[in-house]
């Protein structure tokens, strides 16, 4: 049986879930988002430079506002972290927060695919999350170079 390549959103959900675990509060979701994007920041900044990573993240954030309007109150800080401004989390549920961060991650993966191709994008994600279950993701088998 041939493996399927997951969509950007499916990958984003799975990666975020691996960091989120059993997050039940807004603080848990924000911490999971910090860990998830922080790991990518560290890895991609060493390859693209911090300005390159920030540019990709800013574009992913802008694209995500169409799906989750509350993301307009989030900005990319100088260190490449996502930072709340104004009333970003007022009256937000855990699911809304999760959906927003997943949208940003999905768009970031999509931008990586556009610029470096799907296979290399998957290798980058695999090198950031090497212990994650990649068995069912087409394009990650046999490649340990990140």
N, CA, C and O atoms as a GROMACS GRO file, in nm:
protein
  584
    1UNK      N    1   0.084  -0.118   0.000
    1UNK     CA    2   0.000   0.000   0.000
    1UNK      C    3   0.089   0.124   0.000
    1UNK      O    4   0.178   0.138   0.083
    2UNK      N    5   0.063   0.214  -0.093
    2UNK     CA    6   0.143   0.335  -0.105
    2UNK      C    7   0.103   0.435   0.002
    2UNK      O    8  -0.016   0.454   0.031
    3UNK      N    9   0.203   0.500   0.061
    3UNK     CA   10   0.177   0.601   0.161
    3UNK      C   11   0.128   0.729   0.094
    3UNK      O   12   0.165   0.759  -0.020
    4UNK      N   13   0.044   0.802   0.164
    4UNK     CA   14  -0.003   0.930   0.115
    4UNK      C   15   0.075   1.040   0.182
    4UNK      O   16   0.119   1.026   0.296
    5UNK      N   17   0.090   1.150   0.109
    5UNK     CA   18   0.153   1.267   0.168
    5UNK      C   19   0.043   1.350   0.233
    5UNK      O   20  -0.050   1.392   0.164
    6UNK      N   21   0.052   1.373   0.362
    6UNK     CA   22  -0.054   1.448   0.430
    6UNK      C   23  -0.061   1.593   0.380
    6UNK      O   24   0.037   1.648   0.331
    7UNK      N   25  -0.178   1.653   0.394
    7UNK     CA   26  -0.195   1.794   0.360
    7UNK      C   27  -0.117   1.880   0.458
    7UNK      O   28  -0.073   1.833   0.563
    8UNK      N   29  -0.101   2.006   0.423
    8UNK     CA   30  -0.032   2.100   0.514
    8UNK      C   31  -0.104   2.106   0.647
    8UNK      O   32  -0.041   2.107   0.753
    9UNK      N   33  -0.237   2.110   0.642
    9UNK     CA   34  -0.314   2.119   0.766
    9UNK      C   35  -0.299   1.991   0.848
    9UNK      O   36  -0.282   1.998   0.970
   10UNK      N   37  -0.305   1.875   0.782
   10UNK     CA   38  -0.288   1.749   0.856
   10UNK      C   39  -0.153   1.742   0.926
   10UNK      O   40  -0.144   1.701   1.041
   11UNK      N   41  -0.048   1.783   0.855
   11UNK     CA   42   0.085   1.786   0.917
   11UNK      C   43   0.087   1.883   1.034
   11UNK      O   44   0.140   1.851   1.141
   12UNK      N   45   0.031   2.001   1.014
   12UNK     CA   46   0.030   2.102   1.121
   12UNK      C   47  -0.044   2.052   1.244
   12UNK      O   48   0.002   2.070   1.356
   13UNK      N   49  -0.158   1.989   1.222
   13UNK     CA   50  -0.236   1.934   1.334
   13UNK      C   51  -0.152   1.831   1.410
   13UNK      O   52  -0.145   1.834   1.532
   14UNK      N   53  -0.091   1.741   1.337
   14UNK     CA   54  -0.014   1.634   1.401
   14UNK      C   55   0.108   1.689   1.476
   14UNK      O   56   0.137   1.645   1.587
   15UNK      N   57   0.177   1.784   1.417
   15UNK     CA   58   0.293   1.842   1.484
   15UNK      C   59   0.251   1.919   1.608
   15UNK      O   60   0.313   1.907   1.714
   16UNK      N   61   0.147   1.999   1.594
   16UNK     CA   62   0.100   2.077   1.708
   16UNK      C   63   0.050   1.984   1.818
   16UNK      O   64   0.076   2.009   1.936
   17UNK      N   65  -0.021   1.878   1.782
   17UNK     CA   66  -0.069   1.783   1.882
   17UNK      C   67   0.047   1.716   1.956
   17UNK      O   68   0.037   1.688   2.075
   18UNK      N   69   0.157   1.692   1.885
   18UNK     CA   70   0.271   1.627   1.951
   18UNK      C   71   0.330   1.717   2.060
   18UNK      O   72   0.388   1.668   2.157
   19UNK      N   73   0.317   1.848   2.044
   19UNK     CA   74   0.366   1.942   2.147
   19UNK      C   75   0.257   1.975   2.249
   19UNK      O   76   0.286   2.003   2.365
   20UNK      N   77   0.133   1.971   2.204
   20UNK     CA   78   0.020   2.013   2.288
   20UNK      C   79  -0.018   1.906   2.389
   20UNK      O   80  -0.057   1.939   2.501
   21UNK      N   81  -0.009   1.782   2.352
   21UNK     CA   82  -0.050   1.669   2.437
   21UNK      C   83  -0.193   1.691   2.486
   21UNK      O   84  -0.285   1.698   2.405
   22UNK      N   85  -0.212   1.701   2.615
   22UNK     CA   86  -0.345   1.714   2.671
   22UNK      C   87  -0.373   1.856   2.720
   22UNK      O   88  -0.428   1.875   2.828
   23UNK      N   89  -0.336   1.955   2.640
   23UNK     CA   90  -0.357   2.094   2.680
   23UNK      C   91  -0.506   2.119   2.701
   23UNK      O   92  -0.588   2.094   2.613
   24UNK      N   93  -0.539   2.170   2.818
   24UNK     CA   94  -0.679   2.192   2.849
   24UNK      C   95  -0.707   2.339   2.881
   24UNK      O   96  -0.822   2.376   2.904
   25UNK      N   97  -0.604   2.422   2.882
   25UNK     CA   98  -0.625   2.564   2.910
   25UNK      C   99  -0.560   2.648   2.802
   25UNK      O  100  -0.478   2.600   2.724
   26UNK      N  101  -0.599   2.774   2.797
   26UNK     CA  102  -0.540   2.866   2.700
   26UNK      C  103  -0.388   2.876   2.720
   26UNK      O  104  -0.312   2.884   2.623
   27UNK      N  105  -0.345   2.876   2.846
   27UNK     CA  106  -0.201   2.884   2.875
   27UNK      C  107  -0.128   2.762   2.820
   27UNK      O  108  -0.017   2.774   2.768
   28UNK      N  109  -0.189   2.643   2.832
   28UNK     CA  110  -0.129   2.521   2.777
   28UNK      C  111  -0.113   2.530   2.626
   28UNK      O  112  -0.010   2.491   2.571
   29UNK      N  113  -0.216   2.582   2.559
   29UNK     CA  114  -0.210   2.594   2.413
   29UNK      C  115  -0.104   2.696   2.372
   29UNK      O  116  -0.029   2.671   2.278
   30UNK      N  117  -0.097   2.809   2.441
   30UNK     CA  118   0.007   2.908   2.410
   30UNK      C  119   0.147   2.850   2.431
   30UNK      O  120   0.237   2.875   2.352
   31UNK      N  121   0.165   2.773   2.539
   31UNK     CA  122   0.295   2.711   2.564
   31UNK      C  123   0.330   2.611   2.454
   31UNK      O  124   0.445   2.606   2.408
   32UNK      N  125   0.233   2.534   2.411
   32UNK     CA  126   0.256   2.438   2.301
   32UNK      C  127   0.293   2.512   2.173
   32UNK      O  128   0.381   2.469   2.099
   33UNK      N  129   0.226   2.624   2.147
   33UNK     CA  130   0.257   2.704   2.028
   33UNK      C  131   0.400   2.759   2.038
   33UNK      O  132   0.474   2.757   1.939
   34UNK      N  133   0.437   2.807   2.155
   34UNK     CA  134   0.574   2.859   2.173
   34UNK      C  135   0.678   2.749   2.146
   34UNK      O  136   0.779   2.773   2.081
   35UNK      N  137   0.651   2.630   2.197
   35UNK     CA  138   0.744   2.519   2.175
   35UNK      C  139   0.751   2.481   2.027
   35UNK      O  140   0.860   2.464   1.972
   36UNK      N  141   0.634   2.469   1.965
   36UNK     CA  142   0.628   2.427   1.825
   36UNK      C  143   0.700   2.526   1.734
   36UNK      O  144   0.788   2.488   1.657
   37UNK      N  145   0.661   2.652   1.743
   37UNK     CA  146   0.722   2.753   1.657
   37UNK      C  147   0.866   2.781   1.698
   37UNK      O  148   0.949   2.816   1.614
   38UNK      N  149   0.896   2.767   1.826
   38UNK     CA  150   1.034   2.786   1.873
   38UNK      C  151   1.129   2.684   1.814
   38UNK      O  152   1.241   2.718   1.775
   39UNK      N  153   1.085   2.559   1.806
   39UNK     CA  154   1.169   2.455   1.746
   39UNK      C  155   1.196   2.485   1.598
   39UNK      O  156   1.308   2.472   1.551
   40UNK      N  157   1.091   2.524   1.526
   40UNK     CA  158   1.110   2.559   1.386
   40UNK      C  159   1.198   2.683   1.371
   40UNK      O  160   1.282   2.689   1.281
   41UNK      N  161   1.179   2.780   1.458
   41UNK     CA  162   1.259   2.902   1.456
   41UNK      C  163   1.408   2.868   1.469
   41UNK      O  164   1.490   2.915   1.390
   42UNK      N  165   1.440   2.787   1.567
   42UNK     CA  166   1.580   2.748   1.589
   42UNK      C  167   1.638   2.679   1.466
   42UNK      O  168   1.748   2.711   1.421
   43UNK      N  169   1.563   2.586   1.412
   43UNK     CA  170   1.612   2.508   1.298
   43UNK      C  171   1.621   2.592   1.171
   43UNK      O  172   1.723   2.592   1.102
   44UNK      N  173   1.514   2.663   1.139
   44UNK     CA  174   1.512   2.737   1.013
   44UNK      C  175   1.597   2.863   1.016
   44UNK      O  176   1.653   2.902   0.914
   45UNK      N  177   1.608   2.927   1.131
   45UNK     CA  178   1.692   3.047   1.140
   45UNK      C  179   1.838   3.016   1.114
   45UNK      O  180   1.911   3.099   1.060
   46UNK      N  181   1.881   2.897   1.151
   46UNK     CA  182   2.020   2.859   1.126
   46UNK      C  183   2.045   2.836   0.977
   46UNK      O  184   2.160   2.838   0.932
   47UNK      N  185   1.939   2.813   0.900
   47UNK     CA  186   1.952   2.789   0.757
   47UNK      C  187   1.912   2.909   0.672
   47UNK      O  188   1.975   2.938   0.570
   48UNK      N  189   1.809   2.980   0.715
   48UNK     CA  190   1.757   3.093   0.638
   48UNK      C  191   1.798   3.227   0.696
   48UNK      O  192   1.778   3.331   0.633
   49UNK      N  193   1.855   3.226   0.815
   49UNK     CA  194   1.880   3.349   0.889
   49UNK      C  195   1.753   3.387   0.964
   49UNK      O  196   1.643   3.346   0.926
   50UNK      N  197   1.769   3.464   1.069
   50UNK     CA  198   1.650   3.499   1.149
   50UNK      C  199   1.553   3.585   1.068
   50UNK      O  200   1.432   3.573   1.084
   51UNK      N  201   1.606   3.672   0.981
   51UNK     CA  202   1.518   3.754   0.898
   51UNK      C  203   1.438   3.669   0.800
   51UNK      O  204   1.321   3.697   0.775
   52UNK      N  205   1.500   3.565   0.746
   52UNK     CA  206   1.432   3.475   0.653
   52UNK      C  207   1.318   3.400   0.721
   52UNK      O  208   1.208   3.390   0.668
   53UNK      N  209   1.347   3.347   0.840
   53UNK     CA  210   1.242   3.277   0.915
   53UNK      C  211   1.130   3.373   0.951
   53UNK      O  212   1.012   3.339   0.935
   54UNK      N  213   1.164   3.492   0.999
   54UNK     CA  214   1.061   3.588   1.037
   54UNK      C  215   0.975   3.627   0.918
   54UNK      O  216   0.854   3.644   0.932
   55UNK      N  217   1.036   3.642   0.802
   55UNK     CA  218   0.959   3.677   0.682
   55UNK      C  219   0.859   3.566   0.648
   55UNK      O  220   0.743   3.594   0.616
   56UNK      N  221   0.903   3.440   0.654
   56UNK     CA  222   0.812   3.328   0.629
   56UNK      C  223   0.699   3.324   0.731
   56UNK      O  224   0.583   3.305   0.696
   57UNK      N  225   0.733   3.342   0.858
   57UNK     CA  226   0.632   3.336   0.963
   57UNK      C  227   0.533   3.452   0.951
   57UNK      O  228   0.413   3.434   0.970
   58UNK      N  229   0.584   3.571   0.918
   58UNK     CA  230   0.493   3.686   0.900
   58UNK      C  231   0.396   3.662   0.786
   58UNK      O  232   0.277   3.693   0.796
   59UNK      N  233   0.445   3.606   0.677
   59UNK     CA  234   0.359   3.577   0.563
   59UNK      C  235   0.257   3.468   0.599
   59UNK      O  236   0.139   3.479   0.564
   60UNK      N  237   0.301   3.363   0.670
   60UNK     CA  238   0.209   3.257   0.713
   60UNK      C  239   0.102   3.314   0.805
   60UNK      O  240  -0.015   3.277   0.794
   61UNK      N  241   0.141   3.402   0.894
   61UNK     CA  242   0.046   3.466   0.985
   61UNK      C  243  -0.055   3.549   0.907
   61UNK      O  244  -0.175   3.543   0.935
   62UNK      N  245  -0.008   3.627   0.811
   62UNK     CA  246  -0.097   3.710   0.731
   62UNK      C  247  -0.198   3.624   0.653
   62UNK      O  248  -0.316   3.656   0.647
   63UNK      N  249  -0.150   3.514   0.594
   63UNK     CA  250  -0.239   3.424   0.521
   63UNK      C  251  -0.344   3.361   0.612
   63UNK      O  252  -0.455   3.333   0.569
   64UNK      N  253  -0.308   3.338   0.736
   64UNK     CA  254  -0.396   3.270   0.832
   64UNK      C  255  -0.507   3.359   0.885
   64UNK      O  256  -0.609   3.308   0.932
   65UNK      N  257  -0.490   3.489   0.878
   65UNK     CA  258  -0.592   3.582   0.928
   65UNK      C  259  -0.723   3.562   0.852
   65UNK      O  260  -0.830   3.586   0.908
   66UNK      N  261  -0.716   3.519   0.726
   66UNK     CA  262  -0.838   3.495   0.648
   66UNK      C  263  -0.924   3.386   0.712
   66UNK      O  264  -1.047   3.391   0.704
   67UNK      N  265  -0.861   3.287   0.775
   67UNK     CA  266  -0.933   3.177   0.840
   67UNK      C  267  -0.967   3.206   0.986
   67UNK      O  268  -1.070   3.162   1.036
   68UNK      N  269  -0.880   3.280   1.052
   68UNK     CA  270  -0.897   3.310   1.195
   68UNK      C  271  -0.868   3.458   1.216
   68UNK      O  272  -0.753   3.497   1.237
   69UNK      N  273  -0.972   3.540   1.210
   69UNK     CA  274  -0.954   3.685   1.216
   69UNK      C  275  -0.881   3.732   1.342
   69UNK      O  276  -0.811   3.833   1.338
   70UNK      N  277  -0.896   3.660   1.453
   70UNK     CA  278  -0.830   3.702   1.577
   70UNK      C  279  -0.678   3.702   1.566
   70UNK      O  280  -0.610   3.765   1.646
   71UNK      N  281  -0.624   3.630   1.467
   71UNK     CA  282  -0.479   3.627   1.448
   71UNK      C  283  -0.423   3.763   1.408
   71UNK      O  284  -0.301   3.784   1.413
   72UNK      N  285  -0.509   3.856   1.368
   72UNK     CA  286  -0.464   3.991   1.335
   72UNK      C  287  -0.404   4.060   1.458
   72UNK      O  288  -0.330   4.157   1.444
   73UNK      N  289  -0.436   4.010   1.577
   73UNK     CA  290  -0.382   4.069   1.699
   73UNK      C  291  -0.256   3.996   1.748
   73UNK      O  292  -0.213   4.013   1.862
   74UNK      N  293  -0.197   3.916   1.660
   74UNK     CA  294  -0.071   3.847   1.689
   74UNK      C  295   0.035   3.908   1.597
   74UNK      O  296   0.006   3.942   1.483
   75UNK      N  297   0.156   3.921   1.647
   75UNK     CA  298   0.264   3.971   1.562
   75UNK      C  299   0.388   3.884   1.581
   75UNK      O  300   0.398   3.809   1.678
   76UNK      N  301   0.480   3.894   1.488
   76UNK     CA  302   0.606   3.822   1.498
   76UNK      C  303   0.706   3.916   1.564
   76UNK      O  304   0.735   4.024   1.512
   77UNK      N  305   0.758   3.875   1.678
   77UNK     CA  306   0.854   3.956   1.754
   77UNK      C  307   0.992   3.951   1.689
   77UNK      O  308   1.017   3.871   1.599
   78UNK      N  309   1.080   4.036   1.736
   78UNK     CA  310   1.217   4.044   1.683
   78UNK      C  311   1.291   3.910   1.693
   78UNK      O  312   1.378   3.881   1.610
   79UNK      N  313   1.258   3.830   1.794
   79UNK     CA  314   1.326   3.702   1.812
   79UNK      C  315   1.258   3.589   1.733
   79UNK      O  316   1.299   3.473   1.744
   80UNK      N  317   1.155   3.622   1.655
   80UNK     CA  318   1.086   3.522   1.574
   80UNK      C  319   0.972   3.452   1.645
   80UNK      O  320   0.912   3.360   1.590
   81UNK      N  321   0.942   3.492   1.767
   81UNK     CA  322   0.832   3.431   1.842
   81UNK      C  323   0.701   3.499   1.806
   81UNK      O  324   0.700   3.616   1.768
   82UNK      N  325   0.591   3.426   1.819
   82UNK     CA  326   0.459   3.485   1.803
   82UNK      C  327   0.422   3.554   1.934
   82UNK      O  328   0.436   3.497   2.042
   83UNK      N  329   0.376   3.677   1.922
   83UNK     CA  330   0.351   3.760   2.039
   83UNK      C  331   0.210   3.818   2.032
   83UNK      O  332   0.167   3.867   1.928
   84UNK      N  333   0.139   3.811   2.144
   84UNK     CA  334   0.004   3.864   2.150
   84UNK      C  335   0.008   4.016   2.165
   84UNK      O  336   0.091   4.071   2.238
   85UNK      N  337  -0.082   4.082   2.096
   85UNK     CA  338  -0.100   4.226   2.114
   85UNK      C  339  -0.249   4.249   2.140
   85UNK      O  340  -0.333   4.174   2.090
   86UNK      N  341  -0.279   4.349   2.214
   86UNK     CA  342  -0.420   4.382   2.238
   86UNK      C  343  -0.497   4.271   2.306
   86UNK      O  344  -0.453   4.216   2.408
   87UNK      N  345  -0.609   4.239   2.250
   87UNK     CA  346  -0.704   4.145   2.311
   87UNK      C  347  -0.704   4.009   2.241
   87UNK      O  348  -0.811   3.952   2.220
   88UNK      N  349  -0.589   3.957   2.206
   88UNK     CA  350  -0.579   3.835   2.127
   88UNK      C  351  -0.655   3.717   2.186
   88UNK      O  352  -0.714   3.638   2.113
   89UNK      N  353  -0.654   3.703   2.317
   89UNK     CA  354  -0.710   3.583   2.377
   89UNK      C  355  -0.838   3.606   2.456
   89UNK      O  356  -0.888   3.515   2.522
   90UNK      N  357  -0.890   3.727   2.450
   90UNK     CA  358  -1.014   3.754   2.520
   90UNK      C  359  -1.127   3.677   2.453
   90UNK      O  360  -1.146   3.686   2.331
   91UNK      N  361  -1.201   3.604   2.532
   91UNK     CA  362  -1.316   3.526   2.484
   91UNK      C  363  -1.280   3.420   2.380
   91UNK      O  364  -1.364   3.387   2.296
   92UNK      N  365  -1.160   3.368   2.382
   92UNK     CA  366  -1.120   3.259   2.291
   92UNK      C  367  -1.130   3.127   2.366
   92UNK      O  368  -1.101   3.119   2.485
   93UNK      N  369  -1.170   3.025   2.293
   93UNK     CA  370  -1.173   2.891   2.351
   93UNK      C  371  -1.040   2.820   2.318
   93UNK      O  372  -0.963   2.867   2.234
   94UNK      N  373  -1.016   2.710   2.385
   94UNK     CA  374  -0.897   2.629   2.357
   94UNK      C  375  -0.898   2.585   2.210
   94UNK      O  376  -0.795   2.587   2.144
   95UNK      N  377  -1.015   2.546   2.160
   95UNK     CA  378  -1.025   2.501   2.020
   95UNK      C  379  -0.996   2.614   1.922
   95UNK      O  380  -0.928   2.593   1.822
   96UNK      N  381  -1.048   2.734   1.950
   96UNK     CA  382  -1.022   2.848   1.862
   96UNK      C  383  -0.873   2.880   1.858
   96UNK      O  384  -0.817   2.907   1.752
   97UNK      N  385  -0.810   2.878   1.973
   97UNK     CA  386  -0.668   2.907   1.982
   97UNK      C  387  -0.588   2.802   1.906
   97UNK      O  388  -0.497   2.834   1.830
   98UNK      N  389  -0.622   2.676   1.928
   98UNK     CA  390  -0.555   2.567   1.859
   98UNK      C  391  -0.572   2.580   1.708
   98UNK      O  392  -0.475   2.568   1.633
   99UNK      N  393  -0.695   2.606   1.664
   99UNK     CA  394  -0.721   2.620   1.520
   99UNK      C  395  -0.639   2.733   1.459
   99UNK      O  396  -0.589   2.721   1.347
  100UNK      N  397  -0.624   2.842   1.531
  100UNK     CA  398  -0.545   2.955   1.482
  100UNK      C  399  -0.398   2.919   1.465
  100UNK      O  400  -0.339   2.946   1.361
  101UNK      N  401  -0.341   2.858   1.567
  101UNK     CA  402  -0.199   2.820   1.557
  101UNK      C  403  -0.177   2.712   1.453
  101UNK      O  404  -0.074   2.712   1.385
  102UNK      N  405  -0.272   2.621   1.439
  102UNK     CA  406  -0.262   2.519   1.334
  102UNK      C  407  -0.266   2.584   1.196
  102UNK      O  408  -0.193   2.544   1.106
  103UNK      N  409  -0.351   2.685   1.179
  103UNK     CA  410  -0.359   2.756   1.051
  103UNK      C  411  -0.226   2.822   1.016
  103UNK      O  412  -0.181   2.815   0.902
  104UNK      N  413  -0.163   2.885   1.115
  104UNK     CA  414  -0.033   2.949   1.090
  104UNK      C  415   0.071   2.843   1.053
  104UNK      O  416   0.148   2.862   0.959
  105UNK      N  417   0.073   2.732   1.127
  105UNK     CA  418   0.170   2.626   1.097
  105UNK      C  419   0.145   2.567   0.959
  105UNK      O  420   0.240   2.542   0.885
  106UNK      N  421   0.019   2.544   0.924
  106UNK     CA  422  -0.014   2.488   0.793
  106UNK      C  423   0.033   2.581   0.682
  106UNK      O  424   0.088   2.536   0.582
  107UNK      N  425   0.011   2.710   0.698
  107UNK     CA  426   0.058   2.806   0.597
  107UNK      C  427   0.210   2.814   0.592
  107UNK      O  428   0.267   2.833   0.485
  108UNK      N  429   0.274   2.801   0.706
  108UNK     CA  430   0.421   2.800   0.709
  108UNK      C  431   0.474   2.677   0.634
  108UNK      O  432   0.569   2.689   0.556
  109UNK      N  433   0.414   2.562   0.656
  109UNK     CA  434   0.454   2.441   0.584
  109UNK      C  435   0.428   2.459   0.434
  109UNK      O  436   0.510   2.419   0.352
  110UNK      N  437   0.315   2.520   0.400
  110UNK     CA  438   0.285   2.547   0.260
  110UNK      C  439   0.386   2.638   0.194
  110UNK      O  440   0.425   2.616   0.080
  111UNK      N  441   0.430   2.740   0.265
  111UNK     CA  442   0.533   2.829   0.212
  111UNK      C  443   0.666   2.756   0.194
  111UNK      O  444   0.736   2.775   0.094
  112UNK      N  445   0.700   2.672   0.291
  112UNK     CA  446   0.822   2.592   0.276
  112UNK      C  447   0.813   2.503   0.152
  112UNK      O  448   0.908   2.493   0.075
  113UNK      N  449   0.698   2.440   0.134
  113UNK     CA  450   0.678   2.356   0.016
  113UNK      C  451   0.698   2.437  -0.112
  113UNK      O  452   0.760   2.390  -0.208
  114UNK      N  453   0.645   2.557  -0.114
  114UNK     CA  454   0.655   2.643  -0.232
  114UNK      C  455   0.800   2.678  -0.262
  114UNK      O  456   0.842   2.676  -0.378
  115UNK      N  457   0.876   2.710  -0.160
  115UNK     CA  458   1.012   2.759  -0.180
  115UNK      C  459   1.118   2.650  -0.192
  115UNK      O  460   1.214   2.664  -0.268
  116UNK      N  461   1.101   2.540  -0.117
  116UNK     CA  462   1.207   2.439  -0.121
  116UNK      C  463   1.158   2.302  -0.167
  116UNK      O  464   1.237   2.209  -0.181
  117UNK      N  465   1.027   2.289  -0.190
  117UNK     CA  466   0.971   2.163  -0.237
  117UNK      C  467   0.922   2.076  -0.122
  117UNK      O  468   0.967   2.090  -0.008
  118UNK      N  469   0.831   1.987  -0.155
  118UNK     CA  470   0.766   1.903  -0.054
  118UNK      C  471   0.864   1.807   0.014
  118UNK      O  472   0.864   1.794   0.136
  119UNK      N  473   0.947   1.741  -0.065
  119UNK     CA  474   1.037   1.641  -0.007
  119UNK      C  475   1.134   1.705   0.092
  119UNK      O  476   1.156   1.652   0.201
  120UNK      N  477   1.192   1.818   0.055
  120UNK     CA  478   1.286   1.886   0.145
  120UNK      C  479   1.213   1.943   0.266
  120UNK      O  480   1.267   1.943   0.377
  121UNK      N  481   1.091   1.993   0.246
  121UNK     CA  482   1.013   2.043   0.360
  121UNK      C  483   0.989   1.932   0.462
  121UNK      O  484   1.004   1.953   0.582
  122UNK      N  485   0.952   1.815   0.413
  122UNK     CA  486   0.930   1.701   0.503
  122UNK      C  487   1.059   1.662   0.574
  122UNK      O  488   1.056   1.625   0.692
  123UNK      N  489   1.170   1.670   0.505
  123UNK     CA  490   1.298   1.638   0.569
  123UNK      C  491   1.330   1.739   0.679
  123UNK      O  492   1.382   1.702   0.784
  124UNK      N  493   1.300   1.866   0.655
  124UNK     CA  494   1.321   1.969   0.757
  124UNK      C  495   1.235   1.938   0.879
  124UNK      O  496   1.285   1.938   0.992
  125UNK      N  497   1.107   1.910   0.857
  125UNK     CA  498   1.018   1.878   0.970
  125UNK      C  499   1.064   1.753   1.043
  125UNK      O  500   1.059   1.746   1.166
  126UNK      N  501   1.109   1.655   0.967
  126UNK     CA  502   1.160   1.532   1.029
  126UNK      C  503   1.283   1.560   1.115
  126UNK      O  504   1.298   1.499   1.221
  127UNK      N  505   1.369   1.650   1.072
  127UNK     CA  506   1.488   1.678   1.151
  127UNK      C  507   1.455   1.759   1.277
  127UNK      O  508   1.527   1.751   1.376
  128UNK      N  509   1.345   1.836   1.274
  128UNK     CA  510   1.303   1.911   1.392
  128UNK      C  511   1.232   1.820   1.492
  128UNK      O  512   1.248   1.836   1.613
  129UNK      N  513   1.154   1.726   1.441
  129UNK     CA  514   1.080   1.631   1.525
  129UNK      C  515   1.120   1.488   1.489
  129UNK      O  516   1.039   1.413   1.436
  130UNK      N  517   1.245   1.448   1.517
  130UNK     CA  518   1.292   1.315   1.476
  130UNK      C  519   1.222   1.200   1.548
  130UNK      O  520   1.214   1.090   1.494
  131UNK      N  521   1.172   1.223   1.667
  131UNK     CA  522   1.109   1.116   1.744
  131UNK      C  523   0.961   1.100   1.715
  131UNK      O  524   0.897   1.008   1.767
  132UNK      N  525   0.907   1.186   1.635
  132UNK     CA  526   0.766   1.180   1.599
  132UNK      C  527   0.744   1.064   1.504
  132UNK      O  528   0.836   1.028   1.430
  133UNK      N  529   0.628   1.005   1.503
  133UNK     CA  530   0.597   0.888   1.417
  133UNK      C  531   0.583   0.931   1.271
  133UNK      O  532   0.476   0.977   1.230
  134UNK      N  533   0.689   0.915   1.194
  134UNK     CA  534   0.692   0.955   1.053
  134UNK      C  535   0.666   0.837   0.960
  134UNK      O  536   0.669   0.854   0.838
  135UNK      N  537   0.642   0.718   1.014
  135UNK     CA  538   0.630   0.596   0.933
  135UNK      C  539   0.530   0.608   0.820
  135UNK      O  540   0.552   0.554   0.712
  136UNK      N  541   0.420   0.677   0.844
  136UNK     CA  542   0.314   0.682   0.744
  136UNK      C  543   0.318   0.806   0.656
  136UNK      O  544   0.224   0.833   0.581
  137UNK      N  545   0.428   0.882   0.663
  137UNK     CA  546   0.438   1.003   0.582
  137UNK      C  547   0.531   0.978   0.465
  137UNK      O  548   0.652   0.959   0.481
  138UNK      N  549   0.473   0.978   0.347
  138UNK     CA  550   0.550   0.955   0.224
  138UNK      C  551   0.653   1.065   0.208
  138UNK      O  552   0.623   1.183   0.227
  139UNK      N  553   0.776   1.026   0.173
  139UNK     CA  554   0.882   1.124   0.150
  139UNK      C  555   0.979   1.136   0.264
  139UNK      O  556   1.080   1.207   0.253
  140UNK      N  557   0.952   1.068   0.377
  140UNK     CA  558   1.042   1.079   0.491
  140UNK      C  559   1.120   0.950   0.516
  140UNK      O  560   1.206   0.946   0.603
  141UNK      N  561   1.090   0.846   0.443
  141UNK     CA  562   1.156   0.718   0.464
  141UNK      C  563   1.295   0.716   0.402
  141UNK      O  564   1.313   0.758   0.288
  142UNK      N  565   1.390   0.669   0.476
  142UNK     CA  566   1.524   0.651   0.424
  142UNK      C  567   1.607   0.776   0.416
  142UNK      O  568   1.722   0.772   0.372
  143UNK      N  569   1.551   0.889   0.458
  143UNK     CA  570   1.625   1.015   0.456
  143UNK      C  571   1.650   1.059   0.598
  143UNK      O  572   1.556   1.094   0.670
  144UNK      N  573   1.772   1.060   0.640
  144UNK     CA  574   1.802   1.107   0.773
  144UNK      C  575   1.874   1.240   0.771
  144UNK      O  576   1.903   1.296   0.876
  145UNK      N  577   1.902   1.292   0.654
  145UNK     CA  578   1.968   1.422   0.643
  145UNK      C  579   1.864   1.531   0.662
  145UNK      O  580   1.757   1.527   0.602
  146UNK      N  581   1.895   1.628   0.746
  146UNK     CA  582   1.798   1.736   0.767
  146UNK      C  583   1.855   1.860   0.730
  146UNK      O  584   1.790   1.964   0.740
   0.00000   0.00000   0.00000
